Amino acid sequence: MNHSIKKEDVLAAFEFRHATKEFDPTKKISVEDFDFILETARLSPSSVGLEPWKFVVVQNADLREKLRTVSWGAQGHMPTASHVVLVLARKDASYKSDYFWQQLTGVKQIPAENVKNMMGRYQSFQEEDFKLMESERALFDWASKQTYIALGNMMTSAALIGIDSCPIEGFDRDAVDAILREEGLLENDQYGISVMAAFGYRVKAPRPKTRREATDVIRWVE
């Protein structure tokens, strides 16, 4: 592993990153650079290693316009961003689902017997510890929480190579799902929209970054 990256370079990327509201439409991210950003999403961690996500890159202008009409927080992004990513979350991340079993035994290659022996723990975690089985929405929201890990990694990796981004939650979730369903992008409703993200290059400098002081948000217990 290459440890040559410097801590100050990482912090500089966090200082550089801001919620870009409008991008320069004449500047496009290279295929190589955006593949890198997507790969950091794919390699992101998730609870139980379920990877309950899909990343839909929307470059079609007509579909972007449809999404813009139901996304009040993406009015400047849809027409100008080099790339727009819809981050979908799975609806069937239950320990009872075929997806859960296939992910652990097929993708993660955990022996089936080991998964069977752990199933009681997974059931307890979802039903009792986090109460994820109380409603379909609770289970979906848990899957959506995992997608935000990938979202953060995409934005950070973009900032590290000088690319701007903006996370987008300002949309009508049901309306977006309806559009994506019509486009055949929800895979028989196995997925739902979790969050959006736009990427590109800024057209103007942002105002200075503001954050609460470290003493307000960090507490040590020794």
PDB file of C-alpha atoms in Angstrom:
ATOM      1  CA  MET A   1       0.000   0.000   0.000  1.00  0.00           C
ATOM      2  CA  ASN A   2       1.237   3.468  -0.888  1.00  0.00           C
ATOM      3  CA  HIS A   3       1.463   5.633   2.226  1.00  0.00           C
ATOM      4  CA  SER A   4       2.908   8.643   0.388  1.00  0.00           C
ATOM      5  CA  ILE A   5      -0.278  10.741   0.650  1.00  0.00           C
ATOM      6  CA  LYS A   6       0.149  13.438   3.247  1.00  0.00           C
ATOM      7  CA  LYS A   7      -2.327  14.282   5.985  1.00  0.00           C
ATOM      8  CA  GLU A   8      -2.274  17.923   4.980  1.00  0.00           C
ATOM      9  CA  ASP A   9      -3.309  16.941   1.442  1.00  0.00           C
ATOM     10  CA  VAL A  10      -6.365  15.129   2.797  1.00  0.00           C
ATOM     11  CA  LEU A  11      -7.325  18.089   4.983  1.00  0.00           C
ATOM     12  CA  ALA A  12      -6.811  20.406   2.029  1.00  0.00           C
ATOM     13  CA  ALA A  13      -9.314  18.313   0.060  1.00  0.00           C
ATOM     14  CA  PHE A  14     -11.860  18.700   2.848  1.00  0.00           C
ATOM     15  CA  GLU A  15     -11.255  22.460   2.836  1.00  0.00           C
ATOM     16  CA  PHE A  16     -11.635  22.520  -0.968  1.00  0.00           C
ATOM     17  CA  ARG A  17     -14.904  20.572  -1.004  1.00  0.00           C
ATOM     18  CA  HIS A  18     -18.093  22.570  -0.759  1.00  0.00           C
ATOM     19  CA  ALA A  19     -21.711  22.082  -1.771  1.00  0.00           C
ATOM     20  CA  THR A  20     -21.413  23.393  -5.312  1.00  0.00           C
ATOM     21  CA  LYS A  21     -24.803  24.727  -6.425  1.00  0.00           C
ATOM     22  CA  GLU A  22     -23.936  25.388 -10.069  1.00  0.00           C
ATOM     23  CA  PHE A  23     -21.240  23.919 -12.277  1.00  0.00           C
ATOM     24  CA  ASP A  24     -19.454  25.059 -15.419  1.00  0.00           C
ATOM     25  CA  PRO A  25     -21.395  23.184 -18.131  1.00  0.00           C
ATOM     26  CA  THR A  26     -18.470  23.460 -20.564  1.00  0.00           C
ATOM     27  CA  LYS A  27     -16.169  21.393 -18.353  1.00  0.00           C
ATOM     28  CA  LYS A  28     -16.564  17.612 -18.270  1.00  0.00           C
ATOM     29  CA  ILE A  29     -14.980  15.092 -15.938  1.00  0.00           C
ATOM     30  CA  SER A  30     -12.815  12.560 -17.754  1.00  0.00           C
ATOM     31  CA  VAL A  31     -13.902   8.934 -17.969  1.00  0.00           C
ATOM     32  CA  GLU A  32     -10.813   7.908 -16.010  1.00  0.00           C
ATOM     33  CA  ASP A  33     -11.500  10.348 -13.187  1.00  0.00           C
ATOM     34  CA  PHE A  34     -15.165   9.475 -12.860  1.00  0.00           C
ATOM     35  CA  ASP A  35     -14.440   5.758 -12.926  1.00  0.00           C
ATOM     36  CA  PHE A  36     -12.106   6.425  -9.995  1.00  0.00           C
ATOM     37  CA  ILE A  37     -14.881   8.226  -8.089  1.00  0.00           C
ATOM     38  CA  LEU A  38     -17.343   5.400  -8.747  1.00  0.00           C
ATOM     39  CA  GLU A  39     -14.795   2.803  -7.673  1.00  0.00           C
ATOM     40  CA  THR A  40     -14.427   4.479  -4.271  1.00  0.00           C
ATOM     41  CA  ALA A  41     -18.200   4.128  -3.916  1.00  0.00           C
ATOM     42  CA  ARG A  42     -18.134   0.460  -4.908  1.00  0.00           C
ATOM     43  CA  LEU A  43     -15.347  -0.290  -2.428  1.00  0.00           C
ATOM     44  CA  SER A  44     -17.108   1.462   0.457  1.00  0.00           C
ATOM     45  CA  PRO A  45     -17.987  -0.437   3.638  1.00  0.00           C
ATOM     46  CA  SER A  46     -21.535  -1.305   4.651  1.00  0.00           C
ATOM     47  CA  SER A  47     -23.212  -2.917   7.647  1.00  0.00           C
ATOM     48  CA  VAL A  48     -22.901  -6.716   7.511  1.00  0.00           C
ATOM     49  CA  GLY A  49     -21.152  -6.157   4.164  1.00  0.00           C
ATOM     50  CA  LEU A  50     -24.516  -6.080   2.383  1.00  0.00           C
ATOM     51  CA  GLU A  51     -23.654  -3.358  -0.161  1.00  0.00           C
ATOM     52  CA  PRO A  52     -27.370  -2.442  -0.349  1.00  0.00           C
ATOM     53  CA  TRP A  53     -26.895   0.110  -3.107  1.00  0.00           C
ATOM     54  CA  LYS A  54     -26.795   0.866  -6.785  1.00  0.00           C
ATOM     55  CA  PHE A  55     -25.269   3.923  -8.448  1.00  0.00           C
ATOM     56  CA  VAL A  56     -27.172   5.211 -11.490  1.00  0.00           C
ATOM     57  CA  VAL A  57     -25.219   7.783 -13.494  1.00  0.00           C
ATOM     58  CA  VAL A  58     -27.704   9.985 -15.336  1.00  0.00           C
ATOM     59  CA  GLN A  59     -26.227  11.705 -18.387  1.00  0.00           C
ATOM     60  CA  ASN A  60     -29.440  11.769 -20.408  1.00  0.00           C
ATOM     61  CA  ALA A  61     -30.645  15.386 -20.669  1.00  0.00           C
ATOM     62  CA  ASP A  62     -34.340  14.462 -20.939  1.00  0.00           C
ATOM     63  CA  LEU A  63     -34.237  12.306 -17.812  1.00  0.00           C
ATOM     64  CA  ARG A  64     -32.332  15.012 -15.946  1.00  0.00           C
ATOM     65  CA  GLU A  65     -35.047  17.500 -16.863  1.00  0.00           C
ATOM     66  CA  LYS A  66     -37.773  15.148 -15.611  1.00  0.00           C
ATOM     67  CA  LEU A  67     -35.889  14.779 -12.326  1.00  0.00           C
ATOM     68  CA  ARG A  68     -35.306  18.539 -12.078  1.00  0.00           C
ATOM     69  CA  THR A  69     -39.059  19.228 -12.101  1.00  0.00           C
ATOM     70  CA  VAL A  70     -39.506  17.201  -8.890  1.00  0.00           C
ATOM     71  CA  SER A  71     -36.188  18.118  -7.267  1.00  0.00           C
ATOM     72  CA  TRP A  72     -36.292  21.597  -5.760  1.00  0.00           C
ATOM     73  CA  GLY A  73     -32.750  21.193  -4.464  1.00  0.00           C
ATOM     74  CA  ALA A  74     -31.269  20.318  -7.860  1.00  0.00           C
ATOM     75  CA  GLN A  75     -32.400  23.223 -10.030  1.00  0.00           C
ATOM     76  CA  GLY A  76     -28.866  24.412 -10.738  1.00  0.00           C
ATOM     77  CA  HIS A  77     -27.280  20.975 -10.758  1.00  0.00           C
ATOM     78  CA  MET A  78     -29.286  19.038 -13.332  1.00  0.00           C
ATOM     79  CA  PRO A  79     -28.567  21.360 -16.277  1.00  0.00           C
ATOM     80  CA  THR A  80     -24.916  22.094 -15.467  1.00  0.00           C
ATOM     81  CA  ALA A  81     -23.289  19.116 -13.711  1.00  0.00           C
ATOM     82  CA  SER A  82     -20.813  17.019 -15.632  1.00  0.00           C
ATOM     83  CA  HIS A  83     -22.185  13.899 -13.922  1.00  0.00           C
ATOM     84  CA  VAL A  84     -25.275  13.239 -11.807  1.00  0.00           C
ATOM     85  CA  VAL A  85     -25.461  10.094  -9.694  1.00  0.00           C
ATOM     86  CA  LEU A  86     -28.667   8.705  -8.231  1.00  0.00           C
ATOM     87  CA  VAL A  87     -27.800   6.553  -5.238  1.00  0.00           C
ATOM     88  CA  LEU A  88     -30.424   3.850  -4.813  1.00  0.00           C
ATOM     89  CA  ALA A  89     -30.951   1.746  -1.693  1.00  0.00           C
ATOM     90  CA  ARG A  90     -32.268  -1.806  -1.608  1.00  0.00           C
ATOM     91  CA  LYS A  91     -35.635  -2.539  -0.077  1.00  0.00           C
ATOM     92  CA  ASP A  92     -34.924  -6.228   0.608  1.00  0.00           C
ATOM     93  CA  ALA A  93     -31.950  -6.036   2.985  1.00  0.00           C
ATOM     94  CA  SER A  94     -33.747  -8.225   5.536  1.00  0.00           C
ATOM     95  CA  TYR A  95     -31.983 -11.247   6.989  1.00  0.00           C
ATOM     96  CA  LYS A  96     -34.894 -13.264   5.530  1.00  0.00           C
ATOM     97  CA  SER A  97     -34.234 -12.219   1.935  1.00  0.00           C
ATOM     98  CA  ASP A  98     -32.574 -14.154  -0.858  1.00  0.00           C
ATOM     99  CA  TYR A  99     -30.387 -11.100  -1.418  1.00  0.00           C
ATOM    100  CA  PHE A 100     -29.020 -11.282   2.142  1.00  0.00           C
ATOM    101  CA  TRP A 101     -28.104 -14.949   1.712  1.00  0.00           C
ATOM    102  CA  GLN A 102     -26.598 -14.516  -1.749  1.00  0.00           C
ATOM    103  CA  GLN A 103     -24.549 -11.515  -0.706  1.00  0.00           C
ATOM    104  CA  LEU A 104     -22.950 -13.324   2.225  1.00  0.00           C
ATOM    105  CA  THR A 105     -22.441 -16.731   0.623  1.00  0.00           C
ATOM    106  CA  GLY A 106     -21.967 -15.723  -3.008  1.00  0.00           C
ATOM    107  CA  VAL A 107     -20.271 -12.317  -3.050  1.00  0.00           C
ATOM    108  CA  LYS A 108     -18.495 -12.422   0.317  1.00  0.00           C
ATOM    109  CA  GLN A 109     -17.901 -16.178  -0.069  1.00  0.00           C
ATOM    110  CA  ILE A 110     -18.658 -16.995   3.549  1.00  0.00           C
ATOM    111  CA  PRO A 111     -19.334 -20.739   3.934  1.00  0.00           C
ATOM    112  CA  ALA A 112     -23.070 -21.424   4.041  1.00  0.00           C
ATOM    113  CA  GLU A 113     -22.760 -23.249   7.348  1.00  0.00           C
ATOM    114  CA  ASN A 114     -21.093 -20.237   8.936  1.00  0.00           C
ATOM    115  CA  VAL A 115     -23.872 -17.952   7.694  1.00  0.00           C
ATOM    116  CA  LYS A 116     -26.504 -20.340   9.068  1.00  0.00           C
ATOM    117  CA  ASN A 117     -24.766 -20.311  12.439  1.00  0.00           C
ATOM    118  CA  MET A 118     -24.760 -16.498  12.448  1.00  0.00           C
ATOM    119  CA  MET A 119     -28.337 -16.076  11.239  1.00  0.00           C
ATOM    120  CA  GLY A 120     -29.702 -15.883  14.776  1.00  0.00           C
ATOM    121  CA  ARG A 121     -27.372 -12.981  15.492  1.00  0.00           C
ATOM    122  CA  TYR A 122     -28.401 -11.192  12.279  1.00  0.00           C
ATOM    123  CA  GLN A 123     -32.054 -11.733  13.150  1.00  0.00           C
ATOM    124  CA  SER A 124     -31.574 -10.347  16.644  1.00  0.00           C
ATOM    125  CA  PHE A 125     -29.671  -7.359  15.270  1.00  0.00           C
ATOM    126  CA  GLN A 126     -32.380  -6.432  12.780  1.00  0.00           C
ATOM    127  CA  GLU A 127     -35.429  -7.308  14.876  1.00  0.00           C
ATOM    128  CA  GLU A 128     -34.363  -6.322  18.385  1.00  0.00           C
ATOM    129  CA  ASP A 129     -31.181  -4.240  18.473  1.00  0.00           C
ATOM    130  CA  PHE A 130     -32.089  -1.789  15.686  1.00  0.00           C
ATOM    131  CA  LYS A 131     -35.788  -2.673  15.275  1.00  0.00           C
ATOM    132  CA  LEU A 132     -35.438  -2.663  11.513  1.00  0.00           C
ATOM    133  CA  MET A 133     -38.282  -5.100  10.918  1.00  0.00           C
ATOM    134  CA  GLU A 134     -40.969  -2.865  12.423  1.00  0.00           C
ATOM    135  CA  SER A 135     -41.763  -1.405   9.011  1.00  0.00           C
ATOM    136  CA  GLU A 136     -40.628  -1.449   5.401  1.00  0.00           C
ATOM    137  CA  ARG A 137     -39.546   2.172   5.841  1.00  0.00           C
ATOM    138  CA  ALA A 138     -37.323   1.346   8.829  1.00  0.00           C
ATOM    139  CA  LEU A 139     -35.524  -1.337   6.821  1.00  0.00           C
ATOM    140  CA  PHE A 140     -35.188   0.929   3.785  1.00  0.00           C
ATOM    141  CA  ASP A 141     -33.864   3.807   5.906  1.00  0.00           C
ATOM    142  CA  TRP A 142     -31.215   1.481   7.357  1.00  0.00           C
ATOM    143  CA  ALA A 143     -30.114   0.544   3.848  1.00  0.00           C
ATOM    144  CA  SER A 144     -30.103   4.238   2.932  1.00  0.00           C
ATOM    145  CA  LYS A 145     -27.780   4.955   5.865  1.00  0.00           C
ATOM    146  CA  GLN A 146     -25.244   2.640   4.250  1.00  0.00           C
ATOM    147  CA  THR A 147     -25.427   4.541   0.957  1.00  0.00           C
ATOM    148  CA  TYR A 148     -24.319   7.721   2.716  1.00  0.00           C
ATOM    149  CA  ILE A 149     -20.985   6.069   3.508  1.00  0.00           C
ATOM    150  CA  ALA A 150     -20.457   5.587  -0.223  1.00  0.00           C
ATOM    151  CA  LEU A 151     -21.716   9.118  -0.881  1.00  0.00           C
ATOM    152  CA  GLY A 152     -19.137  10.596   1.497  1.00  0.00           C
ATOM    153  CA  ASN A 153     -16.358   8.563  -0.060  1.00  0.00           C
ATOM    154  CA  MET A 154     -17.324   9.713  -3.556  1.00  0.00           C
ATOM    155  CA  MET A 155     -17.289  13.366  -2.565  1.00  0.00           C
ATOM    156  CA  THR A 156     -13.981  13.058  -0.717  1.00  0.00           C
ATOM    157  CA  SER A 157     -12.288  11.171  -3.540  1.00  0.00           C
ATOM    158  CA  ALA A 158     -13.570  13.795  -5.992  1.00  0.00           C
ATOM    159  CA  ALA A 159     -12.172  16.616  -3.851  1.00  0.00           C
ATOM    160  CA  LEU A 160      -8.797  14.874  -3.644  1.00  0.00           C
ATOM    161  CA  ILE A 161      -8.444  15.180  -7.427  1.00  0.00           C
ATOM    162  CA  GLY A 162      -9.878  18.693  -7.692  1.00  0.00           C
ATOM    163  CA  ILE A 163     -13.459  17.841  -8.682  1.00  0.00           C
ATOM    164  CA  ASP A 164     -16.432  19.592  -7.112  1.00  0.00           C
ATOM    165  CA  SER A 165     -19.593  17.910  -5.865  1.00  0.00           C
ATOM    166  CA  CYS A 166     -22.863  18.431  -4.069  1.00  0.00           C
ATOM    167  CA  PRO A 167     -25.086  15.964  -2.207  1.00  0.00           C
ATOM    168  CA  ILE A 168     -28.783  16.462  -2.958  1.00  0.00           C
ATOM    169  CA  GLU A 169     -31.726  15.583  -0.718  1.00  0.00           C
ATOM    170  CA  GLY A 170     -34.052  18.309  -1.992  1.00  0.00           C
ATOM    171  CA  PHE A 171     -36.497  16.206  -3.969  1.00  0.00           C
ATOM    172  CA  ASP A 172     -39.914  14.569  -3.807  1.00  0.00           C
ATOM    173  CA  ARG A 173     -38.951  10.969  -3.038  1.00  0.00           C
ATOM    174  CA  ASP A 174     -42.174   9.401  -4.282  1.00  0.00           C
ATOM    175  CA  ALA A 175     -42.101  11.450  -7.488  1.00  0.00           C
ATOM    176  CA  VAL A 176     -38.471  10.532  -8.190  1.00  0.00           C
ATOM    177  CA  ASP A 177     -39.232   6.869  -7.589  1.00  0.00           C
ATOM    178  CA  ALA A 178     -42.190   7.109  -9.983  1.00  0.00           C
ATOM    179  CA  ILE A 179     -39.944   8.534 -12.708  1.00  0.00           C
ATOM    180  CA  LEU A 180     -37.281   5.909 -12.143  1.00  0.00           C
ATOM    181  CA  ARG A 181     -39.906   3.156 -12.092  1.00  0.00           C
ATOM    182  CA  GLU A 182     -41.216   4.339 -15.440  1.00  0.00           C
ATOM    183  CA  GLU A 183     -37.656   4.277 -16.789  1.00  0.00           C
ATOM    184  CA  GLY A 184     -37.169   0.709 -15.518  1.00  0.00           C
ATOM    185  CA  LEU A 185     -34.375   1.714 -13.156  1.00  0.00           C
ATOM    186  CA  LEU A 186     -35.762   0.378  -9.868  1.00  0.00           C
ATOM    187  CA  GLU A 187     -35.495  -3.270 -10.936  1.00  0.00           C
ATOM    188  CA  ASN A 188     -39.039  -4.339 -10.067  1.00  0.00           C
ATOM    189  CA  ASP A 189     -39.042  -2.064  -7.016  1.00  0.00           C
ATOM    190  CA  GLN A 190     -36.109  -3.801  -5.387  1.00  0.00           C
ATOM    191  CA  TYR A 191     -34.598  -0.319  -5.033  1.00  0.00           C
ATOM    192  CA  GLY A 192     -35.709   3.186  -4.086  1.00  0.00           C
ATOM    193  CA  ILE A 193     -34.021   6.565  -4.301  1.00  0.00           C
ATOM    194  CA  SER A 194     -31.826   7.346  -1.297  1.00  0.00           C
ATOM    195  CA  VAL A 195     -29.866  10.454  -2.258  1.00  0.00           C
ATOM    196  CA  MET A 196     -28.456  12.217  -5.310  1.00  0.00           C
ATOM    197  CA  ALA A 197     -25.037  13.697  -5.981  1.00  0.00           C
ATOM    198  CA  ALA A 198     -23.795  16.055  -8.669  1.00  0.00           C
ATOM    199  CA  PHE A 199     -20.184  16.371  -9.831  1.00  0.00           C
ATOM    200  CA  GLY A 200     -18.347  18.858 -11.994  1.00  0.00           C
ATOM    201  CA  TYR A 201     -16.310  22.037 -11.796  1.00  0.00           C
ATOM    202  CA  ARG A 202     -17.302  25.203  -9.943  1.00  0.00           C
ATOM    203  CA  VAL A 203     -18.079  28.436 -11.754  1.00  0.00           C
ATOM    204  CA  LYS A 204     -17.295  30.701  -8.810  1.00  0.00           C
ATOM    205  CA  ALA A 205     -15.340  30.529  -5.583  1.00  0.00           C
ATOM    206  CA  PRO A 206     -17.332  29.533  -2.498  1.00  0.00           C
ATOM    207  CA  ARG A 207     -17.523  31.579   0.651  1.00  0.00           C
ATOM    208  CA  PRO A 208     -15.055  30.600   3.386  1.00  0.00           C
ATOM    209  CA  LYS A 209     -15.857  27.273   5.041  1.00  0.00           C
ATOM    210  CA  THR A 210     -17.541  27.503   8.439  1.00  0.00           C
ATOM    211  CA  ARG A 211     -17.768  24.718  11.012  1.00  0.00           C
ATOM    212  CA  ARG A 212     -18.380  24.450  14.741  1.00  0.00           C
ATOM    213  CA  GLU A 213     -15.229  24.390  16.837  1.00  0.00           C
ATOM    214  CA  ALA A 214     -13.614  21.028  17.573  1.00  0.00           C
ATOM    215  CA  THR A 215     -14.246  21.565  21.283  1.00  0.00           C
ATOM    216  CA  ASP A 216     -17.987  21.761  20.552  1.00  0.00           C
ATOM    217  CA  VAL A 217     -18.231  18.495  18.612  1.00  0.00           C
ATOM    218  CA  ILE A 218     -15.503  16.256  20.036  1.00  0.00           C
ATOM    219  CA  ARG A 219     -15.545  14.808  23.538  1.00  0.00           C
ATOM    220  CA  TRP A 220     -12.964  12.445  24.966  1.00  0.00           C
ATOM    221  CA  VAL A 221     -13.874   9.919  27.674  1.00  0.00           C
ATOM    222  CA  GLU A 222     -10.747   8.517  29.322  1.00  0.00           C
TER     223      GLU A 222
END
